[in-house]
Amino acid sequence: MKLDDYRTSDNISDQRGGGGGGPRFPIGGGKMGIGTIVILGIAALVFGINPMELMQGGGMTGGAPVQTQAGGQNAEQSCAVDEKSKFSCQVLASTEDTWGAIFREQGQNYQPATLTFYDRNGQSGCGAAQSAMGPFYCPADNGIYLDTSFFDELATRFQAAGDFAQAYVIAHEVGHHIQTVTGRSNEVRRAQQQAGEAEGNELQVRMELEADCYAGVWAARNRDRIEPGDIEEGLTAANAIGDDTLQKAAGRRPVPESFTHGTSAQRMAWLKKGLSTGDPAQCDTFSAARL
């Protein structure tokens, strides 16, 4: 993806270099579960598993991480740490411009998310962060949390290499931010509190697929920067993180009632829908009779 000449975002925070860890924050706003990777057995699994469920039973220890404030020179320095950091900052900036324009079309102002880099251990407004969780979004502080080493794992363990696959990961998390600022996230959390496990999981699937579609909308609005092979990279990543594919890879029989993110086919289909339409109104998975 051609972002070499793109600006880097000012909405950057950095916890790298301070030893990681620190005390856990309380979880606000009910059950979390947006945009993470967890390890089941030895395999890192799927976007969106509740990071607090992974860390239940205790916090992390260690020195308090170094925290830079979003904006200004600190953000510029954080983005310049390495190529993965720079690219992540450029993708975030692109999402800011894209969603800012979409919101203006609707007569609204867009408040961007903050991207926080951390190394192995960190902390968020939703609690502890750990590399095993993978990238995730915390609605309590409107923050995306990323250990950029995940991009290496994406390429090796998930066989989803390429810069567009990396961009898809960030754009998906931004999709969860869109759900938060529009109120979708709160609606779903309230519904999940009243639902049984299977119904709650289905609601979560719809959340994840909508975020996939939003990632596609972002890409469609930046089609002039898409290079040959980029779309295939994104679809390969979406396929690799389908619930059915991941459960099979972990040696388990796929159990649809346990799915929380959608099948590989569903994830690819909703990413494609965003790509083909460029219209966030077409991403309403909650009104779709079939996913």
PDB file of C-alpha atoms in Angstrom:
ATOM      1  CA  MET A   1       0.000   0.000   0.000  1.00  0.00           C
ATOM      2  CA  LYS A   2       1.421   3.345  -1.054  1.00  0.00           C
ATOM      3  CA  LEU A   3       1.647   5.376   2.133  1.00  0.00           C
ATOM      4  CA  ASP A   4       5.306   6.382   1.974  1.00  0.00           C
ATOM      5  CA  ASP A   5       4.400  10.027   1.414  1.00  0.00           C
ATOM      6  CA  TYR A   6       1.543  10.089   3.919  1.00  0.00           C
ATOM      7  CA  ARG A   7       1.694  12.050   7.135  1.00  0.00           C
ATOM      8  CA  THR A   8       1.943  10.293  10.484  1.00  0.00           C
ATOM      9  CA  SER A   9      -0.778  10.691  13.080  1.00  0.00           C
ATOM     10  CA  ASP A  10      -0.406  12.949  16.108  1.00  0.00           C
ATOM     11  CA  ASN A  11      -2.772  10.708  18.098  1.00  0.00           C
ATOM     12  CA  ILE A  12       0.020   8.439  19.280  1.00  0.00           C
ATOM     13  CA  SER A  13       1.001   7.247  22.727  1.00  0.00           C
ATOM     14  CA  ASP A  14       3.998   5.075  23.601  1.00  0.00           C
ATOM     15  CA  GLN A  15       4.651   2.689  26.460  1.00  0.00           C
ATOM     16  CA  ARG A  16       7.753   1.067  25.015  1.00  0.00           C
ATOM     17  CA  GLY A  17      11.013   1.083  26.891  1.00  0.00           C
ATOM     18  CA  GLY A  18       9.720   1.315  30.439  1.00  0.00           C
ATOM     19  CA  GLY A  19       9.681  -2.315  31.518  1.00  0.00           C
ATOM     20  CA  GLY A  20       5.989  -2.872  30.833  1.00  0.00           C
ATOM     21  CA  GLY A  21       3.341  -4.019  33.207  1.00  0.00           C
ATOM     22  CA  GLY A  22       2.112  -1.861  36.027  1.00  0.00           C
ATOM     23  CA  PRO A  23      -1.087  -2.196  37.988  1.00  0.00           C
ATOM     24  CA  ARG A  24      -4.314  -3.177  36.328  1.00  0.00           C
ATOM     25  CA  PHE A  25      -7.091  -0.694  35.857  1.00  0.00           C
ATOM     26  CA  PRO A  26     -10.656  -1.653  36.622  1.00  0.00           C
ATOM     27  CA  ILE A  27     -12.757  -2.605  33.642  1.00  0.00           C
ATOM     28  CA  GLY A  28     -15.438  -0.063  32.823  1.00  0.00           C
ATOM     29  CA  GLY A  29     -18.600  -0.301  30.802  1.00  0.00           C
ATOM     30  CA  GLY A  30     -19.387  -3.992  31.230  1.00  0.00           C
ATOM     31  CA  LYS A  31     -17.937  -6.924  29.329  1.00  0.00           C
ATOM     32  CA  MET A  32     -15.100  -6.143  26.957  1.00  0.00           C
ATOM     33  CA  GLY A  33     -14.195  -8.174  23.928  1.00  0.00           C
ATOM     34  CA  ILE A  34     -13.115  -6.006  21.062  1.00  0.00           C
ATOM     35  CA  GLY A  35     -10.254  -6.623  18.688  1.00  0.00           C
ATOM     36  CA  THR A  36      -7.663  -8.854  20.362  1.00  0.00           C
ATOM     37  CA  ILE A  37      -5.681 -11.995  19.670  1.00  0.00           C
ATOM     38  CA  VAL A  38      -5.458 -14.713  22.298  1.00  0.00           C
ATOM     39  CA  ILE A  39      -3.419 -17.869  22.529  1.00  0.00           C
ATOM     40  CA  LEU A  40      -5.361 -21.142  22.668  1.00  0.00           C
ATOM     41  CA  GLY A  41      -2.834 -23.878  23.328  1.00  0.00           C
ATOM     42  CA  ILE A  42       0.238 -22.694  21.451  1.00  0.00           C
ATOM     43  CA  ALA A  43      -1.631 -20.955  18.638  1.00  0.00           C
ATOM     44  CA  ALA A  44      -2.435 -17.259  18.676  1.00  0.00           C
ATOM     45  CA  LEU A  45      -6.070 -17.047  17.760  1.00  0.00           C
ATOM     46  CA  VAL A  46      -8.682 -14.577  16.763  1.00  0.00           C
ATOM     47  CA  PHE A  47      -9.384 -10.836  16.824  1.00  0.00           C
ATOM     48  CA  GLY A  48     -11.790  -9.749  19.477  1.00  0.00           C
ATOM     49  CA  ILE A  49     -11.433 -12.151  22.411  1.00  0.00           C
ATOM     50  CA  ASN A  50     -11.807 -10.413  25.746  1.00  0.00           C
ATOM     51  CA  PRO A  51      -8.266  -9.534  26.883  1.00  0.00           C
ATOM     52  CA  MET A  52      -9.436  -9.415  30.484  1.00  0.00           C
ATOM     53  CA  GLU A  53     -10.666 -12.987  30.243  1.00  0.00           C
ATOM     54  CA  LEU A  54      -7.161 -13.972  29.186  1.00  0.00           C
ATOM     55  CA  MET A  55      -5.644 -12.112  32.127  1.00  0.00           C
ATOM     56  CA  GLN A  56      -8.264 -13.028  34.733  1.00  0.00           C
ATOM     57  CA  GLY A  57      -6.909 -13.902  38.108  1.00  0.00           C
ATOM     58  CA  GLY A  58      -4.138 -11.379  38.448  1.00  0.00           C
ATOM     59  CA  GLY A  59      -2.370  -8.358  37.105  1.00  0.00           C
ATOM     60  CA  MET A  60       1.097  -8.027  35.709  1.00  0.00           C
ATOM     61  CA  THR A  61       4.094  -6.858  37.589  1.00  0.00           C
ATOM     62  CA  GLY A  62       7.032  -4.726  36.640  1.00  0.00           C
ATOM     63  CA  GLY A  63       8.027  -1.104  36.380  1.00  0.00           C
ATOM     64  CA  ALA A  64       5.572   1.473  35.181  1.00  0.00           C
ATOM     65  CA  PRO A  65       5.795   1.962  31.427  1.00  0.00           C
ATOM     66  CA  VAL A  66       7.004   5.177  29.938  1.00  0.00           C
ATOM     67  CA  GLN A  67       3.988   7.029  28.610  1.00  0.00           C
ATOM     68  CA  THR A  68       4.221   9.787  26.049  1.00  0.00           C
ATOM     69  CA  GLN A  69       1.253  12.006  25.459  1.00  0.00           C
ATOM     70  CA  ALA A  70      -0.587  11.922  22.157  1.00  0.00           C
ATOM     71  CA  GLY A  71       0.349  14.701  19.780  1.00  0.00           C
ATOM     72  CA  GLY A  72       3.377  16.812  19.028  1.00  0.00           C
ATOM     73  CA  GLN A  73       7.035  15.867  18.968  1.00  0.00           C
ATOM     74  CA  ASN A  74       6.615  12.782  21.152  1.00  0.00           C
ATOM     75  CA  ALA A  75       4.249  11.300  18.616  1.00  0.00           C
ATOM     76  CA  GLU A  76       6.690  12.073  15.826  1.00  0.00           C
ATOM     77  CA  GLN A  77       9.495  10.336  17.710  1.00  0.00           C
ATOM     78  CA  SER A  78       7.348   7.298  18.456  1.00  0.00           C
ATOM     79  CA  CYS A  79       6.380   6.966  14.810  1.00  0.00           C
ATOM     80  CA  ALA A  80      10.049   7.117  13.807  1.00  0.00           C
ATOM     81  CA  VAL A  81      11.159   4.191  16.011  1.00  0.00           C
ATOM     82  CA  ASP A  82      11.105   1.734  13.089  1.00  0.00           C
ATOM     83  CA  GLU A  83       9.327   1.034   9.813  1.00  0.00           C
ATOM     84  CA  LYS A  84       6.471  -0.871  11.453  1.00  0.00           C
ATOM     85  CA  SER A  85       5.800   2.055  13.774  1.00  0.00           C
ATOM     86  CA  LYS A  86       5.926   4.576  10.943  1.00  0.00           C
ATOM     87  CA  PHE A  87       3.574   2.552   8.779  1.00  0.00           C
ATOM     88  CA  SER A  88       1.139   2.091  11.668  1.00  0.00           C
ATOM     89  CA  CYS A  89       1.127   5.843  12.260  1.00  0.00           C
ATOM     90  CA  GLN A  90       0.518   6.481   8.578  1.00  0.00           C
ATOM     91  CA  VAL A  91      -2.365   4.018   8.449  1.00  0.00           C
ATOM     92  CA  LEU A  92      -3.931   5.646  11.500  1.00  0.00           C
ATOM     93  CA  ALA A  93      -3.558   9.086   9.904  1.00  0.00           C
ATOM     94  CA  SER A  94      -5.220   7.774   6.762  1.00  0.00           C
ATOM     95  CA  THR A  95      -8.155   6.420   8.778  1.00  0.00           C
ATOM     96  CA  GLU A  96      -8.457   9.792  10.512  1.00  0.00           C
ATOM     97  CA  ASP A  97      -8.719  11.611   7.196  1.00  0.00           C
ATOM     98  CA  THR A  98     -11.069   9.032   5.704  1.00  0.00           C
ATOM     99  CA  TRP A  99     -13.493   8.795   8.605  1.00  0.00           C
ATOM    100  CA  GLY A 100     -13.253  12.532   9.196  1.00  0.00           C
ATOM    101  CA  ALA A 101     -14.540  13.056   5.642  1.00  0.00           C
ATOM    102  CA  ILE A 102     -17.276  10.438   6.063  1.00  0.00           C
ATOM    103  CA  PHE A 103     -18.486  12.034   9.279  1.00  0.00           C
ATOM    104  CA  ARG A 104     -18.463  15.496   7.680  1.00  0.00           C
ATOM    105  CA  GLU A 105     -20.656  14.131   4.887  1.00  0.00           C
ATOM    106  CA  GLN A 106     -23.167  13.353   7.623  1.00  0.00           C
ATOM    107  CA  GLY A 107     -22.779  16.727   9.310  1.00  0.00           C
ATOM    108  CA  GLN A 108     -20.820  15.307  12.224  1.00  0.00           C
ATOM    109  CA  ASN A 109     -17.348  15.684  13.689  1.00  0.00           C
ATOM    110  CA  TYR A 110     -15.067  12.671  14.026  1.00  0.00           C
ATOM    111  CA  GLN A 111     -13.007  12.266  17.181  1.00  0.00           C
ATOM    112  CA  PRO A 112     -10.078   9.946  16.337  1.00  0.00           C
ATOM    113  CA  ALA A 113      -8.816   7.041  18.380  1.00  0.00           C
ATOM    114  CA  THR A 114      -5.356   7.057  19.972  1.00  0.00           C
ATOM    115  CA  LEU A 115      -2.831   4.398  18.979  1.00  0.00           C
ATOM    116  CA  THR A 116      -0.645   3.228  21.855  1.00  0.00           C
ATOM    117  CA  PHE A 117       2.501   1.234  21.165  1.00  0.00           C
ATOM    118  CA  TYR A 118       3.739  -1.167  23.800  1.00  0.00           C
ATOM    119  CA  ASP A 119       6.397  -3.863  23.996  1.00  0.00           C
ATOM    120  CA  ARG A 120       5.335  -7.216  25.516  1.00  0.00           C
ATOM    121  CA  ASN A 121       3.505  -5.701  28.515  1.00  0.00           C
ATOM    122  CA  GLY A 122       1.530  -2.511  28.848  1.00  0.00           C
ATOM    123  CA  GLN A 123      -1.614  -1.058  30.296  1.00  0.00           C
ATOM    124  CA  SER A 124      -4.846   0.351  28.940  1.00  0.00           C
ATOM    125  CA  GLY A 125      -7.981   1.949  30.270  1.00  0.00           C
ATOM    126  CA  CYS A 126      -9.519  -1.524  30.107  1.00  0.00           C
ATOM    127  CA  GLY A 127      -6.751  -3.242  32.080  1.00  0.00           C
ATOM    128  CA  ALA A 128      -3.472  -4.944  31.377  1.00  0.00           C
ATOM    129  CA  ALA A 129      -2.148  -5.323  27.842  1.00  0.00           C
ATOM    130  CA  GLN A 130       0.051  -8.211  26.790  1.00  0.00           C
ATOM    131  CA  SER A 131       1.538  -9.212  23.461  1.00  0.00           C
ATOM    132  CA  ALA A 132      -0.351 -12.518  23.541  1.00  0.00           C
ATOM    133  CA  MET A 133      -3.573 -10.541  23.223  1.00  0.00           C
ATOM    134  CA  GLY A 134      -2.573  -9.084  19.903  1.00  0.00           C
ATOM    135  CA  PRO A 135      -3.931  -5.708  18.773  1.00  0.00           C
ATOM    136  CA  PHE A 136      -7.092  -4.619  20.578  1.00  0.00           C
ATOM    137  CA  TYR A 137      -9.357  -1.640  21.067  1.00  0.00           C
ATOM    138  CA  CYS A 138     -10.350  -0.275  24.473  1.00  0.00           C
ATOM    139  CA  PRO A 139     -13.591   1.745  24.438  1.00  0.00           C
ATOM    140  CA  ALA A 140     -12.918   3.096  27.932  1.00  0.00           C
ATOM    141  CA  ASP A 141     -10.118   5.341  26.621  1.00  0.00           C
ATOM    142  CA  ASN A 142     -10.808   5.234  22.865  1.00  0.00           C
ATOM    143  CA  GLY A 143      -7.453   3.571  22.420  1.00  0.00           C
ATOM    144  CA  ILE A 144      -5.952   1.014  20.047  1.00  0.00           C
ATOM    145  CA  TYR A 145      -3.133  -0.999  21.625  1.00  0.00           C
ATOM    146  CA  LEU A 146      -0.438  -2.543  19.471  1.00  0.00           C
ATOM    147  CA  ASP A 147       2.791  -4.450  19.936  1.00  0.00           C
ATOM    148  CA  THR A 148       4.207  -4.218  16.424  1.00  0.00           C
ATOM    149  CA  SER A 149       5.913  -7.618  16.810  1.00  0.00           C
ATOM    150  CA  PHE A 150       2.443  -8.993  16.067  1.00  0.00           C
ATOM    151  CA  PHE A 151       3.005  -8.144  12.411  1.00  0.00           C
ATOM    152  CA  ASP A 152       5.819 -10.720  12.319  1.00  0.00           C
ATOM    153  CA  GLU A 153       3.479 -13.290  13.836  1.00  0.00           C
ATOM    154  CA  LEU A 154       0.811 -12.356  11.307  1.00  0.00           C
ATOM    155  CA  ALA A 155       3.239 -13.187   8.513  1.00  0.00           C
ATOM    156  CA  THR A 156       4.709 -16.370   9.978  1.00  0.00           C
ATOM    157  CA  ARG A 157       2.015 -18.049  12.059  1.00  0.00           C
ATOM    158  CA  PHE A 158      -0.989 -16.867  10.092  1.00  0.00           C
ATOM    159  CA  GLN A 159       0.745 -16.829   6.674  1.00  0.00           C
ATOM    160  CA  ALA A 160      -0.718 -13.364   6.112  1.00  0.00           C
ATOM    161  CA  ALA A 161       2.247 -11.230   5.121  1.00  0.00           C
ATOM    162  CA  GLY A 162       2.233  -7.811   3.536  1.00  0.00           C
ATOM    163  CA  ASP A 163       1.675  -4.195   4.432  1.00  0.00           C
ATOM    164  CA  PHE A 164      -2.007  -4.264   3.512  1.00  0.00           C
ATOM    165  CA  ALA A 165      -2.594  -7.151   5.919  1.00  0.00           C
ATOM    166  CA  GLN A 166      -1.026  -4.976   8.625  1.00  0.00           C
ATOM    167  CA  ALA A 167      -3.163  -2.027   7.585  1.00  0.00           C
ATOM    168  CA  TYR A 168      -6.280  -4.212   7.738  1.00  0.00           C
ATOM    169  CA  VAL A 169      -5.504  -5.058  11.372  1.00  0.00           C
ATOM    170  CA  ILE A 170      -5.369  -1.379  12.332  1.00  0.00           C
ATOM    171  CA  ALA A 171      -8.364  -0.424  10.186  1.00  0.00           C
ATOM    172  CA  HIS A 172     -10.388  -3.209  11.856  1.00  0.00           C
ATOM    173  CA  GLU A 173      -9.607  -1.774  15.281  1.00  0.00           C
ATOM    174  CA  VAL A 174     -10.546   1.683  14.043  1.00  0.00           C
ATOM    175  CA  GLY A 175     -13.802   0.067  12.956  1.00  0.00           C
ATOM    176  CA  HIS A 176     -14.440  -0.798  16.600  1.00  0.00           C
ATOM    177  CA  HIS A 177     -13.765   2.836  17.456  1.00  0.00           C
ATOM    178  CA  ILE A 178     -16.425   3.863  14.946  1.00  0.00           C
ATOM    179  CA  GLN A 179     -18.821   1.494  16.706  1.00  0.00           C
ATOM    180  CA  THR A 180     -18.009   3.183  20.002  1.00  0.00           C
ATOM    181  CA  VAL A 181     -18.467   6.775  18.842  1.00  0.00           C
ATOM    182  CA  THR A 182     -21.725   5.921  17.045  1.00  0.00           C
ATOM    183  CA  GLY A 183     -23.122   4.137  20.091  1.00  0.00           C
ATOM    184  CA  ARG A 184     -23.228   0.700  18.485  1.00  0.00           C
ATOM    185  CA  SER A 185     -20.845  -0.777  21.027  1.00  0.00           C
ATOM    186  CA  ASN A 186     -22.950   0.261  24.023  1.00  0.00           C
ATOM    187  CA  GLU A 187     -26.107  -1.061  22.386  1.00  0.00           C
ATOM    188  CA  VAL A 188     -24.525  -4.449  21.826  1.00  0.00           C
ATOM    189  CA  ARG A 189     -23.049  -4.662  25.316  1.00  0.00           C
ATOM    190  CA  ARG A 190     -26.470  -3.951  26.826  1.00  0.00           C
ATOM    191  CA  ALA A 191     -28.048  -6.616  24.631  1.00  0.00           C
ATOM    192  CA  GLN A 192     -25.341  -9.127  25.554  1.00  0.00           C
ATOM    193  CA  GLN A 193     -26.017  -8.604  29.238  1.00  0.00           C
ATOM    194  CA  GLN A 194     -29.587  -9.800  28.657  1.00  0.00           C
ATOM    195  CA  ALA A 195     -28.673 -12.610  26.276  1.00  0.00           C
ATOM    196  CA  GLY A 196     -27.632 -16.219  26.688  1.00  0.00           C
ATOM    197  CA  GLU A 197     -24.168 -17.340  25.689  1.00  0.00           C
ATOM    198  CA  ALA A 198     -25.002 -18.396  22.130  1.00  0.00           C
ATOM    199  CA  GLU A 199     -27.001 -15.244  21.416  1.00  0.00           C
ATOM    200  CA  GLY A 200     -24.298 -13.092  22.992  1.00  0.00           C
ATOM    201  CA  ASN A 201     -21.689 -14.754  20.784  1.00  0.00           C
ATOM    202  CA  GLU A 202     -23.773 -14.081  17.688  1.00  0.00           C
ATOM    203  CA  LEU A 203     -23.986 -10.414  18.608  1.00  0.00           C
ATOM    204  CA  GLN A 204     -20.206 -10.357  18.965  1.00  0.00           C
ATOM    205  CA  VAL A 205     -19.828 -11.977  15.550  1.00  0.00           C
ATOM    206  CA  ARG A 206     -21.925  -9.190  14.063  1.00  0.00           C
ATOM    207  CA  MET A 207     -19.723  -6.622  15.816  1.00  0.00           C
ATOM    208  CA  GLU A 208     -16.557  -8.121  14.362  1.00  0.00           C
ATOM    209  CA  LEU A 209     -17.955  -8.465  10.854  1.00  0.00           C
ATOM    210  CA  GLU A 210     -19.158  -4.873  10.896  1.00  0.00           C
ATOM    211  CA  ALA A 211     -15.632  -3.776  11.882  1.00  0.00           C
ATOM    212  CA  ASP A 212     -14.264  -5.857   8.987  1.00  0.00           C
ATOM    213  CA  CYS A 213     -16.656  -4.079   6.636  1.00  0.00           C
ATOM    214  CA  TYR A 214     -15.591  -0.696   8.010  1.00  0.00           C
ATOM    215  CA  ALA A 215     -11.980  -1.671   7.291  1.00  0.00           C
ATOM    216  CA  GLY A 216     -13.063  -2.357   3.723  1.00  0.00           C
ATOM    217  CA  VAL A 217     -14.770   1.035   3.513  1.00  0.00           C
ATOM    218  CA  TRP A 218     -11.531   2.713   4.543  1.00  0.00           C
ATOM    219  CA  ALA A 219      -9.608   0.790   1.883  1.00  0.00           C
ATOM    220  CA  ALA A 220     -12.203   1.599  -0.785  1.00  0.00           C
ATOM    221  CA  ARG A 221     -11.917   5.304  -0.023  1.00  0.00           C
ATOM    222  CA  ASN A 222      -8.134   5.014  -0.523  1.00  0.00           C
ATOM    223  CA  ARG A 223      -8.189   2.877  -3.635  1.00  0.00           C
ATOM    224  CA  ASP A 224      -5.665   5.148  -5.347  1.00  0.00           C
ATOM    225  CA  ARG A 225      -3.099   3.970  -2.814  1.00  0.00           C
ATOM    226  CA  ILE A 226      -3.817   0.262  -3.179  1.00  0.00           C
ATOM    227  CA  GLU A 227      -1.179  -1.694  -5.089  1.00  0.00           C
ATOM    228  CA  PRO A 228      -1.473  -4.996  -6.969  1.00  0.00           C
ATOM    229  CA  GLY A 229      -1.802  -7.844  -4.496  1.00  0.00           C
ATOM    230  CA  ASP A 230      -2.968  -5.687  -1.590  1.00  0.00           C
ATOM    231  CA  ILE A 231      -6.577  -6.858  -1.640  1.00  0.00           C
ATOM    232  CA  GLU A 232      -5.415 -10.469  -1.716  1.00  0.00           C
ATOM    233  CA  GLU A 233      -3.232  -9.778   1.334  1.00  0.00           C
ATOM    234  CA  GLY A 234      -6.221  -8.424   3.237  1.00  0.00           C
ATOM    235  CA  LEU A 235      -8.450 -11.324   2.256  1.00  0.00           C
ATOM    236  CA  THR A 236      -5.732 -13.800   3.233  1.00  0.00           C
ATOM    237  CA  ALA A 237      -5.579 -12.203   6.689  1.00  0.00           C
ATOM    238  CA  ALA A 238      -9.380 -12.232   7.020  1.00  0.00           C
ATOM    239  CA  ASN A 239      -9.463 -15.887   5.995  1.00  0.00           C
ATOM    240  CA  ALA A 240      -6.712 -16.813   8.451  1.00  0.00           C
ATOM    241  CA  ILE A 241      -8.588 -15.425  11.452  1.00  0.00           C
ATOM    242  CA  GLY A 242     -11.999 -16.957  10.849  1.00  0.00           C
ATOM    243  CA  ASP A 243     -13.315 -18.864  13.866  1.00  0.00           C
ATOM    244  CA  ASP A 244     -13.711 -22.108  11.926  1.00  0.00           C
ATOM    245  CA  THR A 245     -10.207 -21.928  10.468  1.00  0.00           C
ATOM    246  CA  LEU A 246      -8.646 -21.160  13.837  1.00  0.00           C
ATOM    247  CA  GLN A 247     -10.519 -23.905  15.659  1.00  0.00           C
ATOM    248  CA  LYS A 248      -9.425 -26.421  13.017  1.00  0.00           C
ATOM    249  CA  ALA A 249      -5.822 -25.203  13.284  1.00  0.00           C
ATOM    250  CA  ALA A 250      -5.988 -25.760  17.032  1.00  0.00           C
ATOM    251  CA  GLY A 251      -7.099 -29.364  16.449  1.00  0.00           C
ATOM    252  CA  ARG A 252     -10.706 -28.692  17.437  1.00  0.00           C
ATOM    253  CA  ARG A 253     -13.955 -29.387  15.668  1.00  0.00           C
ATOM    254  CA  PRO A 254     -15.559 -26.079  14.727  1.00  0.00           C
ATOM    255  CA  VAL A 255     -18.501 -25.282  16.991  1.00  0.00           C
ATOM    256  CA  PRO A 256     -20.604 -22.503  15.433  1.00  0.00           C
ATOM    257  CA  GLU A 257     -22.300 -21.647  18.733  1.00  0.00           C
ATOM    258  CA  SER A 258     -18.898 -20.733  20.160  1.00  0.00           C
ATOM    259  CA  PHE A 259     -17.914 -18.439  17.302  1.00  0.00           C
ATOM    260  CA  THR A 260     -17.311 -14.840  18.344  1.00  0.00           C
ATOM    261  CA  HIS A 261     -15.859 -13.369  15.159  1.00  0.00           C
ATOM    262  CA  GLY A 262     -17.331 -15.193  12.203  1.00  0.00           C
ATOM    263  CA  THR A 263     -16.159 -17.825   9.793  1.00  0.00           C
ATOM    264  CA  SER A 264     -13.377 -17.203   7.317  1.00  0.00           C
ATOM    265  CA  ALA A 265     -15.964 -16.927   4.547  1.00  0.00           C
ATOM    266  CA  GLN A 266     -17.978 -14.369   6.501  1.00  0.00           C
ATOM    267  CA  ARG A 267     -14.970 -12.243   7.369  1.00  0.00           C
ATOM    268  CA  MET A 268     -13.825 -12.157   3.755  1.00  0.00           C
ATOM    269  CA  ALA A 269     -17.352 -11.429   2.523  1.00  0.00           C
ATOM    270  CA  TRP A 270     -17.864  -8.407   4.787  1.00  0.00           C
ATOM    271  CA  LEU A 271     -14.386  -7.043   4.069  1.00  0.00           C
ATOM    272  CA  LYS A 272     -15.239  -7.376   0.361  1.00  0.00           C
ATOM    273  CA  LYS A 273     -18.568  -5.603   0.894  1.00  0.00           C
ATOM    274  CA  GLY A 274     -16.831  -2.609   2.391  1.00  0.00           C
ATOM    275  CA  LEU A 275     -14.289  -2.661  -0.425  1.00  0.00           C
ATOM    276  CA  SER A 276     -16.909  -2.885  -3.158  1.00  0.00           C
ATOM    277  CA  THR A 277     -19.249  -0.205  -1.814  1.00  0.00           C
ATOM    278  CA  GLY A 278     -17.110   2.252   0.151  1.00  0.00           C
ATOM    279  CA  ASP A 279     -20.323   2.971   2.027  1.00  0.00           C
ATOM    280  CA  PRO A 280     -20.497   2.464   5.821  1.00  0.00           C
ATOM    281  CA  ALA A 281     -24.298   2.272   5.579  1.00  0.00           C
ATOM    282  CA  GLN A 282     -23.821  -1.053   3.765  1.00  0.00           C
ATOM    283  CA  CYS A 283     -21.965  -2.471   6.778  1.00  0.00           C
ATOM    284  CA  ASP A 284     -25.003  -2.911   9.035  1.00  0.00           C
ATOM    285  CA  THR A 285     -24.529  -6.551   9.971  1.00  0.00           C
ATOM    286  CA  PHE A 286     -27.218  -6.227  12.624  1.00  0.00           C
ATOM    287  CA  SER A 287     -29.928  -5.717  10.019  1.00  0.00           C
ATOM    288  CA  ALA A 288     -28.649  -8.507   7.795  1.00  0.00           C
ATOM    289  CA  ALA A 289     -30.801 -11.633   7.930  1.00  0.00           C
ATOM    290  CA  ARG A 290     -27.840 -13.774   6.951  1.00  0.00           C
ATOM    291  CA  LEU A 291     -24.183 -13.131   7.646  1.00  0.00           C
TER     292      LEU A 291
END
